[in-house]
Amino acid sequence: MALHICVISQNPPGGRCGLYAGYAEVLATRLDARTEVVFSTERDAHGSGFPSLLVNGHPAQPADGVILMPADLCAVLTAAGQDEVTLSGLAEALEAPLERMLEGK
């Protein structure tokens, strides 16, 4: 199944914008997803502005309402039709950009 990931980011990217771009890199590598980063001046977290990550055109929603975590993204990908075998180990791979953000790198 074709997978398109779009990150809506401020320019320059900061915290969550950088995190979501990192997630997109992992998805490009692990799932051969087509990815893009779109810069916006509109704030609309998890919607049509930054910071947002869209999966096949639909904004991924974080369970806590604030930050998209690896488990949230895996749930969105499952709902988008990705199977468990394809997603095996993905949550762990998505932890790397999260750790970088938390460490301020």
Short mmCIF file of N, CA, C and O in Angstrom, two decimals:
data_model
loop_
_atom_site.label_atom_id
_atom_site.label_comp_id
_atom_site.label_asym_id
_atom_site.label_seq_id
_atom_site.Cartn_x
_atom_site.Cartn_y
_atom_site.Cartn_z
N MET A 1 0.84 -1.18 0.00
CA MET A 1 0.00 0.00 0.00
C MET A 1 0.88 1.24 0.00
O MET A 1 1.80 1.36 0.81
N ALA A 2 0.62 2.17 -0.90
CA ALA A 2 1.39 3.41 -0.98
C ALA A 2 1.14 4.25 0.27
O ALA A 2 0.01 4.34 0.75
N LEU A 3 2.19 4.83 0.77
CA LEU A 3 2.11 5.62 1.99
C LEU A 3 2.72 6.98 1.74
O LEU A 3 3.88 7.09 1.31
N HIS A 4 1.95 8.03 2.01
CA HIS A 4 2.44 9.40 1.85
C HIS A 4 2.42 10.07 3.21
O HIS A 4 1.38 10.12 3.88
N ILE A 5 3.56 10.59 3.60
CA ILE A 5 3.70 11.29 4.88
C ILE A 5 4.05 12.74 4.58
O ILE A 5 5.01 13.02 3.87
N CYS A 6 3.27 13.65 5.13
CA CYS A 6 3.52 15.08 4.98
C CYS A 6 3.68 15.69 6.36
O CYS A 6 2.80 15.53 7.22
N VAL A 7 4.79 16.36 6.57
CA VAL A 7 5.03 17.08 7.81
C VAL A 7 4.79 18.55 7.54
O VAL A 7 5.37 19.10 6.60
N ILE A 8 3.94 19.17 8.33
CA ILE A 8 3.74 20.61 8.24
C ILE A 8 4.55 21.23 9.36
O ILE A 8 4.35 20.91 10.53
N SER A 9 5.48 22.10 8.98
CA SER A 9 6.48 22.59 9.91
C SER A 9 6.61 24.11 9.83
O SER A 9 6.34 24.72 8.80
N GLN A 10 7.05 24.68 10.93
CA GLN A 10 7.47 26.08 10.89
C GLN A 10 8.88 26.10 10.30
O GLN A 10 9.55 25.06 10.20
N ASN A 11 9.34 27.29 9.92
CA ASN A 11 10.68 27.41 9.37
C ASN A 11 11.43 28.49 10.13
O ASN A 11 11.00 29.64 10.10
N PRO A 12 12.50 28.14 10.84
CA PRO A 12 13.12 26.83 10.91
C PRO A 12 12.34 25.91 11.86
O PRO A 12 11.66 26.38 12.77
N PRO A 13 12.47 24.59 11.63
CA PRO A 13 11.77 23.63 12.49
C PRO A 13 12.27 23.70 13.92
O PRO A 13 13.45 23.90 14.16
N GLY A 14 11.35 23.54 14.85
CA GLY A 14 11.70 23.48 16.26
C GLY A 14 11.25 22.14 16.82
O GLY A 14 11.01 21.21 16.06
N GLY A 15 11.07 22.04 18.10
CA GLY A 15 10.71 20.83 18.83
C GLY A 15 9.89 19.78 18.09
O GLY A 15 10.42 18.85 17.51
N ARG A 16 8.57 19.93 18.13
CA ARG A 16 7.71 18.92 17.51
C ARG A 16 7.85 18.88 16.00
O ARG A 16 7.76 17.81 15.39
N CYS A 17 8.10 20.02 15.37
CA CYS A 17 8.30 20.03 13.91
C CYS A 17 9.51 19.18 13.55
O CYS A 17 9.47 18.38 12.61
N GLY A 18 10.59 19.34 14.29
CA GLY A 18 11.78 18.52 14.05
C GLY A 18 11.53 17.06 14.35
O GLY A 18 12.01 16.18 13.63
N LEU A 19 10.78 16.79 15.41
CA LEU A 19 10.44 15.41 15.76
C LEU A 19 9.65 14.76 14.64
O LEU A 19 9.97 13.64 14.22
N TYR A 20 8.64 15.44 14.15
CA TYR A 20 7.79 14.86 13.11
C TYR A 20 8.58 14.66 11.82
O TYR A 20 8.36 13.67 11.10
N ALA A 21 9.51 15.55 11.52
CA ALA A 21 10.38 15.35 10.35
C ALA A 21 11.26 14.11 10.56
O ALA A 21 11.51 13.34 9.62
N GLY A 22 11.72 13.91 11.79
CA GLY A 22 12.50 12.71 12.12
C GLY A 22 11.67 11.45 11.95
O GLY A 22 12.15 10.44 11.42
N TYR A 23 10.42 11.51 12.39
CA TYR A 23 9.52 10.37 12.18
C TYR A 23 9.39 10.08 10.69
O TYR A 23 9.40 8.92 10.26
N ALA A 24 9.22 11.13 9.87
CA ALA A 24 9.07 10.96 8.43
C ALA A 24 10.30 10.27 7.83
O ALA A 24 10.16 9.40 6.96
N GLU A 25 11.49 10.64 8.30
CA GLU A 25 12.71 9.99 7.81
C GLU A 25 12.70 8.50 8.11
O GLU A 25 13.07 7.68 7.27
N VAL A 26 12.29 8.15 9.33
CA VAL A 26 12.21 6.73 9.70
C VAL A 26 11.20 6.02 8.82
O VAL A 26 11.46 4.91 8.33
N LEU A 27 10.05 6.63 8.58
CA LEU A 27 9.02 6.00 7.76
C LEU A 27 9.48 5.85 6.30
O LEU A 27 9.15 4.86 5.65
N ALA A 28 10.24 6.81 5.80
CA ALA A 28 10.78 6.69 4.45
C ALA A 28 11.73 5.51 4.35
O ALA A 28 11.69 4.74 3.39
N THR A 29 12.57 5.36 5.36
CA THR A 29 13.56 4.28 5.37
C THR A 29 12.92 2.93 5.61
O THR A 29 13.19 1.97 4.88
N ARG A 30 12.08 2.85 6.63
CA ARG A 30 11.52 1.55 7.04
C ARG A 30 10.35 1.08 6.18
O ARG A 30 10.18 -0.12 5.98
N LEU A 31 9.51 2.01 5.71
CA LEU A 31 8.29 1.63 5.00
C LEU A 31 8.27 2.09 3.55
O LEU A 31 7.26 1.94 2.87
N ASP A 32 9.38 2.68 3.09
CA ASP A 32 9.46 3.22 1.73
C ASP A 32 8.34 4.23 1.47
O ASP A 32 7.77 4.29 0.38
N ALA A 33 8.02 5.01 2.49
CA ALA A 33 6.98 6.03 2.38
C ALA A 33 7.50 7.21 1.57
O ALA A 33 8.68 7.56 1.64
N ARG A 34 6.62 7.81 0.82
CA ARG A 34 6.93 9.07 0.12
C ARG A 34 6.72 10.17 1.16
O ARG A 34 5.65 10.25 1.76
N THR A 35 7.72 10.98 1.38
CA THR A 35 7.63 12.00 2.43
C THR A 35 7.91 13.39 1.87
O THR A 35 8.61 13.53 0.87
N GLU A 36 7.35 14.37 2.54
CA GLU A 36 7.62 15.76 2.22
C GLU A 36 7.44 16.61 3.47
O GLU A 36 6.70 16.24 4.37
N VAL A 37 8.16 17.71 3.51
CA VAL A 37 8.00 18.70 4.57
C VAL A 37 7.48 19.97 3.91
O VAL A 37 8.07 20.46 2.94
N VAL A 38 6.38 20.47 4.42
CA VAL A 38 5.77 21.70 3.92
C VAL A 38 5.89 22.75 5.02
O VAL A 38 5.50 22.49 6.17
N PHE A 39 6.45 23.91 4.68
CA PHE A 39 6.59 24.97 5.67
C PHE A 39 5.35 25.85 5.66
O PHE A 39 4.79 26.14 4.61
N SER A 40 4.93 26.23 6.86
CA SER A 40 3.72 27.02 7.02
C SER A 40 3.94 28.05 8.12
O SER A 40 4.74 27.85 9.03
N THR A 41 3.20 29.13 8.05
CA THR A 41 3.21 30.13 9.12
C THR A 41 1.96 29.97 9.99
O THR A 41 1.82 30.66 11.00
N GLU A 42 1.08 29.06 9.61
CA GLU A 42 -0.18 28.85 10.34
C GLU A 42 0.01 27.84 11.47
O GLU A 42 0.45 26.72 11.25
N ARG A 43 -0.33 28.27 12.67
CA ARG A 43 -0.33 27.35 13.81
C ARG A 43 -1.66 26.61 13.85
O ARG A 43 -2.72 27.23 13.90
N ASP A 44 -1.60 25.31 13.78
CA ASP A 44 -2.79 24.46 13.90
C ASP A 44 -2.30 23.05 14.16
O ASP A 44 -2.33 22.18 13.27
N ALA A 45 -1.79 22.84 15.38
CA ALA A 45 -1.21 21.55 15.73
C ALA A 45 -2.18 20.42 15.44
O ALA A 45 -3.35 20.47 15.80
N HIS A 46 -1.65 19.42 14.73
CA HIS A 46 -2.39 18.20 14.41
C HIS A 46 -3.60 18.49 13.55
O HIS A 46 -4.64 17.85 13.66
N GLY A 47 -3.44 19.48 12.68
CA GLY A 47 -4.51 19.87 11.76
C GLY A 47 -3.90 20.27 10.42
O GLY A 47 -3.17 19.50 9.82
N SER A 48 -4.15 21.52 10.01
CA SER A 48 -3.65 21.97 8.71
C SER A 48 -2.46 22.92 8.82
O SER A 48 -1.95 23.39 7.81
N GLY A 49 -2.00 23.19 10.04
CA GLY A 49 -0.83 24.04 10.25
C GLY A 49 0.24 23.29 11.01
O GLY A 49 0.16 22.07 11.18
N PHE A 50 1.23 24.02 11.49
CA PHE A 50 2.32 23.34 12.19
C PHE A 50 2.04 23.26 13.69
O PHE A 50 1.28 24.07 14.21
N PRO A 51 2.60 22.29 14.38
CA PRO A 51 3.25 21.09 13.90
C PRO A 51 2.21 19.99 13.62
O PRO A 51 1.35 19.72 14.46
N SER A 52 2.29 19.41 12.46
CA SER A 52 1.37 18.34 12.08
C SER A 52 2.10 17.30 11.26
O SER A 52 3.06 17.61 10.55
N LEU A 53 1.63 16.07 11.36
CA LEU A 53 2.10 14.98 10.53
C LEU A 53 0.86 14.35 9.92
O LEU A 53 -0.03 13.91 10.65
N LEU A 54 0.81 14.35 8.59
CA LEU A 54 -0.34 13.79 7.88
C LEU A 54 0.04 12.45 7.27
O LEU A 54 1.12 12.32 6.67
N VAL A 55 -0.83 11.48 7.45
CA VAL A 55 -0.66 10.16 6.85
C VAL A 55 -1.73 10.02 5.77
O VAL A 55 -2.92 10.04 6.08
N ASN A 56 -1.28 9.95 4.54
CA ASN A 56 -2.20 9.88 3.40
C ASN A 56 -3.26 10.98 3.46
O ASN A 56 -4.44 10.75 3.21
N GLY A 57 -2.81 12.18 3.83
CA GLY A 57 -3.67 13.35 3.85
C GLY A 57 -4.47 13.58 5.11
O GLY A 57 -5.16 14.59 5.23
N HIS A 58 -4.38 12.66 6.08
CA HIS A 58 -5.14 12.78 7.32
C HIS A 58 -4.20 13.08 8.49
O HIS A 58 -3.22 12.36 8.69
N PRO A 59 -4.50 14.13 9.28
CA PRO A 59 -3.61 14.47 10.40
C PRO A 59 -3.62 13.39 11.48
O PRO A 59 -4.68 12.92 11.90
N ALA A 60 -2.42 12.99 11.88
CA ALA A 60 -2.27 12.03 12.97
C ALA A 60 -2.54 12.76 14.29
O ALA A 60 -2.01 13.85 14.51
N GLN A 61 -3.35 12.15 15.13
CA GLN A 61 -3.73 12.78 16.40
C GLN A 61 -3.02 12.08 17.57
O GLN A 61 -3.08 10.86 17.69
N PRO A 62 -2.37 12.85 18.42
CA PRO A 62 -1.72 12.25 19.59
C PRO A 62 -2.74 11.89 20.66
O PRO A 62 -3.71 12.61 20.88
N ALA A 63 -2.51 10.77 21.33
CA ALA A 63 -3.42 10.31 22.39
C ALA A 63 -3.51 11.33 23.52
O ALA A 63 -4.59 11.52 24.10
N ASP A 64 -2.38 12.01 23.82
CA ASP A 64 -2.40 12.98 24.92
C ASP A 64 -2.82 14.37 24.46
O ASP A 64 -2.87 15.30 25.26
N GLY A 65 -3.08 14.53 23.16
CA GLY A 65 -3.51 15.81 22.63
C GLY A 65 -2.39 16.82 22.43
O GLY A 65 -2.63 17.93 21.97
N VAL A 66 -1.15 16.43 22.73
CA VAL A 66 -0.04 17.38 22.67
C VAL A 66 1.07 16.94 21.71
O VAL A 66 1.44 17.68 20.82
N ILE A 67 1.61 15.75 21.92
CA ILE A 67 2.77 15.31 21.14
C ILE A 67 2.52 13.91 20.59
O ILE A 67 2.07 13.01 21.31
N LEU A 68 2.80 13.74 19.32
CA LEU A 68 2.61 12.46 18.65
C LEU A 68 3.74 11.52 19.08
O LEU A 68 4.92 11.82 18.88
N MET A 69 3.35 10.43 19.70
CA MET A 69 4.32 9.45 20.19
C MET A 69 4.40 8.28 19.21
O MET A 69 3.49 8.08 18.39
N PRO A 70 5.46 7.45 19.29
CA PRO A 70 5.58 6.31 18.39
C PRO A 70 4.35 5.40 18.39
O PRO A 70 3.90 4.97 17.33
N ALA A 71 3.78 5.11 19.55
CA ALA A 71 2.60 4.25 19.61
C ALA A 71 1.42 4.88 18.89
O ALA A 71 0.64 4.18 18.22
N ASP A 72 1.28 6.20 19.00
CA ASP A 72 0.20 6.90 18.29
C ASP A 72 0.36 6.74 16.78
O ASP A 72 -0.59 6.45 16.06
N LEU A 73 1.59 6.92 16.32
CA LEU A 73 1.85 6.85 14.89
C LEU A 73 1.65 5.42 14.38
O LEU A 73 1.07 5.23 13.30
N CYS A 74 2.06 4.45 15.15
CA CYS A 74 1.84 3.05 14.74
C CYS A 74 0.35 2.74 14.65
O CYS A 74 -0.09 2.05 13.73
N ALA A 75 -0.45 3.27 15.58
CA ALA A 75 -1.90 3.06 15.53
C ALA A 75 -2.51 3.70 14.29
O ALA A 75 -3.38 3.11 13.63
N VAL A 76 -2.04 4.89 13.94
CA VAL A 76 -2.52 5.58 12.74
C VAL A 76 -2.16 4.77 11.49
O VAL A 76 -2.97 4.61 10.58
N LEU A 77 -0.94 4.24 11.45
CA LEU A 77 -0.50 3.46 10.30
C LEU A 77 -1.28 2.16 10.18
O LEU A 77 -1.61 1.73 9.07
N THR A 78 -1.61 1.54 11.30
CA THR A 78 -2.44 0.33 11.28
C THR A 78 -3.81 0.67 10.72
O THR A 78 -4.34 -0.05 9.86
N ALA A 79 -4.39 1.76 11.19
CA ALA A 79 -5.70 2.20 10.69
C ALA A 79 -5.65 2.54 9.20
O ALA A 79 -6.65 2.41 8.49
N ALA A 80 -4.47 2.94 8.72
CA ALA A 80 -4.30 3.28 7.30
C ALA A 80 -4.04 2.05 6.43
O ALA A 80 -3.83 2.18 5.23
N GLY A 81 -4.03 0.86 7.07
CA GLY A 81 -3.91 -0.37 6.30
C GLY A 81 -2.56 -1.05 6.31
O GLY A 81 -2.37 -2.05 5.64
N GLN A 82 -1.62 -0.54 7.09
CA GLN A 82 -0.32 -1.21 7.21
C GLN A 82 -0.48 -2.43 8.10
O GLN A 82 -1.13 -2.36 9.15
N ASP A 83 0.12 -3.55 7.72
CA ASP A 83 -0.05 -4.76 8.53
C ASP A 83 1.01 -4.87 9.62
O ASP A 83 2.01 -4.17 9.61
N GLU A 84 0.75 -5.78 10.56
CA GLU A 84 1.63 -5.94 11.73
C GLU A 84 3.04 -6.34 11.33
O GLU A 84 4.01 -5.90 11.95
N VAL A 85 3.17 -7.20 10.32
CA VAL A 85 4.50 -7.63 9.89
C VAL A 85 5.30 -6.44 9.38
O VAL A 85 6.47 -6.26 9.73
N THR A 86 4.67 -5.60 8.59
CA THR A 86 5.32 -4.40 8.06
C THR A 86 5.73 -3.46 9.18
O THR A 86 6.79 -2.84 9.13
N LEU A 87 4.89 -3.36 10.20
CA LEU A 87 5.14 -2.42 11.30
C LEU A 87 6.02 -2.99 12.41
O LEU A 87 6.37 -2.28 13.35
N SER A 88 6.41 -4.24 12.28
CA SER A 88 7.24 -4.89 13.29
C SER A 88 8.53 -4.09 13.52
O SER A 88 9.26 -3.79 12.58
N GLY A 89 8.78 -3.71 14.74
CA GLY A 89 9.98 -2.97 15.11
C GLY A 89 9.92 -1.48 14.82
O GLY A 89 10.87 -0.76 15.14
N LEU A 90 8.82 -1.01 14.23
CA LEU A 90 8.74 0.40 13.87
C LEU A 90 8.71 1.31 15.09
O LEU A 90 9.37 2.34 15.11
N ALA A 91 7.95 0.93 16.11
CA ALA A 91 7.85 1.77 17.31
C ALA A 91 9.23 2.02 17.91
O ALA A 91 9.56 3.14 18.30
N GLU A 92 10.04 0.97 17.94
CA GLU A 92 11.39 1.11 18.48
C GLU A 92 12.23 2.04 17.61
O GLU A 92 12.99 2.86 18.12
N ALA A 93 12.09 1.94 16.29
CA ALA A 93 12.85 2.81 15.38
C ALA A 93 12.42 4.27 15.54
O ALA A 93 13.25 5.18 15.42
N LEU A 94 11.14 4.49 15.82
CA LEU A 94 10.63 5.85 16.00
C LEU A 94 11.08 6.48 17.32
O LEU A 94 10.97 7.69 17.50
N GLU A 95 11.59 5.67 18.22
CA GLU A 95 12.08 6.19 19.50
C GLU A 95 13.33 7.06 19.31
O GLU A 95 13.57 7.98 20.10
N ALA A 96 14.14 6.78 18.28
CA ALA A 96 15.39 7.53 18.08
C ALA A 96 15.14 9.02 17.88
O ALA A 96 15.76 9.84 18.58
N PRO A 97 14.24 9.45 16.97
CA PRO A 97 14.01 10.89 16.85
C PRO A 97 13.38 11.48 18.12
O PRO A 97 13.67 12.63 18.47
N LEU A 98 12.57 10.70 18.81
CA LEU A 98 11.97 11.18 20.06
C LEU A 98 13.06 11.44 21.10
O LEU A 98 13.06 12.48 21.76
N GLU A 99 13.98 10.51 21.23
CA GLU A 99 15.08 10.69 22.18
C GLU A 99 15.93 11.90 21.82
O GLU A 99 16.34 12.65 22.71
N ARG A 100 16.20 12.09 20.52
CA ARG A 100 16.98 13.27 20.11
C ARG A 100 16.30 14.55 20.52
O ARG A 100 16.92 15.50 20.98
N MET A 101 14.96 14.60 20.33
CA MET A 101 14.23 15.81 20.69
C MET A 101 14.28 16.03 22.20
O MET A 101 14.51 17.14 22.66
N LEU A 102 14.07 14.99 22.96
CA LEU A 102 14.05 15.10 24.42
C LEU A 102 15.42 15.50 24.97
O LEU A 102 15.50 16.18 25.99
N GLU A 103 16.49 15.09 24.28
CA GLU A 103 17.83 15.43 24.71
C GLU A 103 18.25 16.81 24.18
O GLU A 103 19.34 17.29 24.50
N GLY A 104 17.43 17.41 23.33
CA GLY A 104 17.73 18.73 22.80
C GLY A 104 18.77 18.74 21.70
O GLY A 104 19.44 19.74 21.48
N LYS A 105 18.90 17.63 20.99
CA LYS A 105 19.92 17.53 19.91
C LYS A 105 19.29 17.75 18.57
O LYS A 105 18.19 17.51 18.29
#
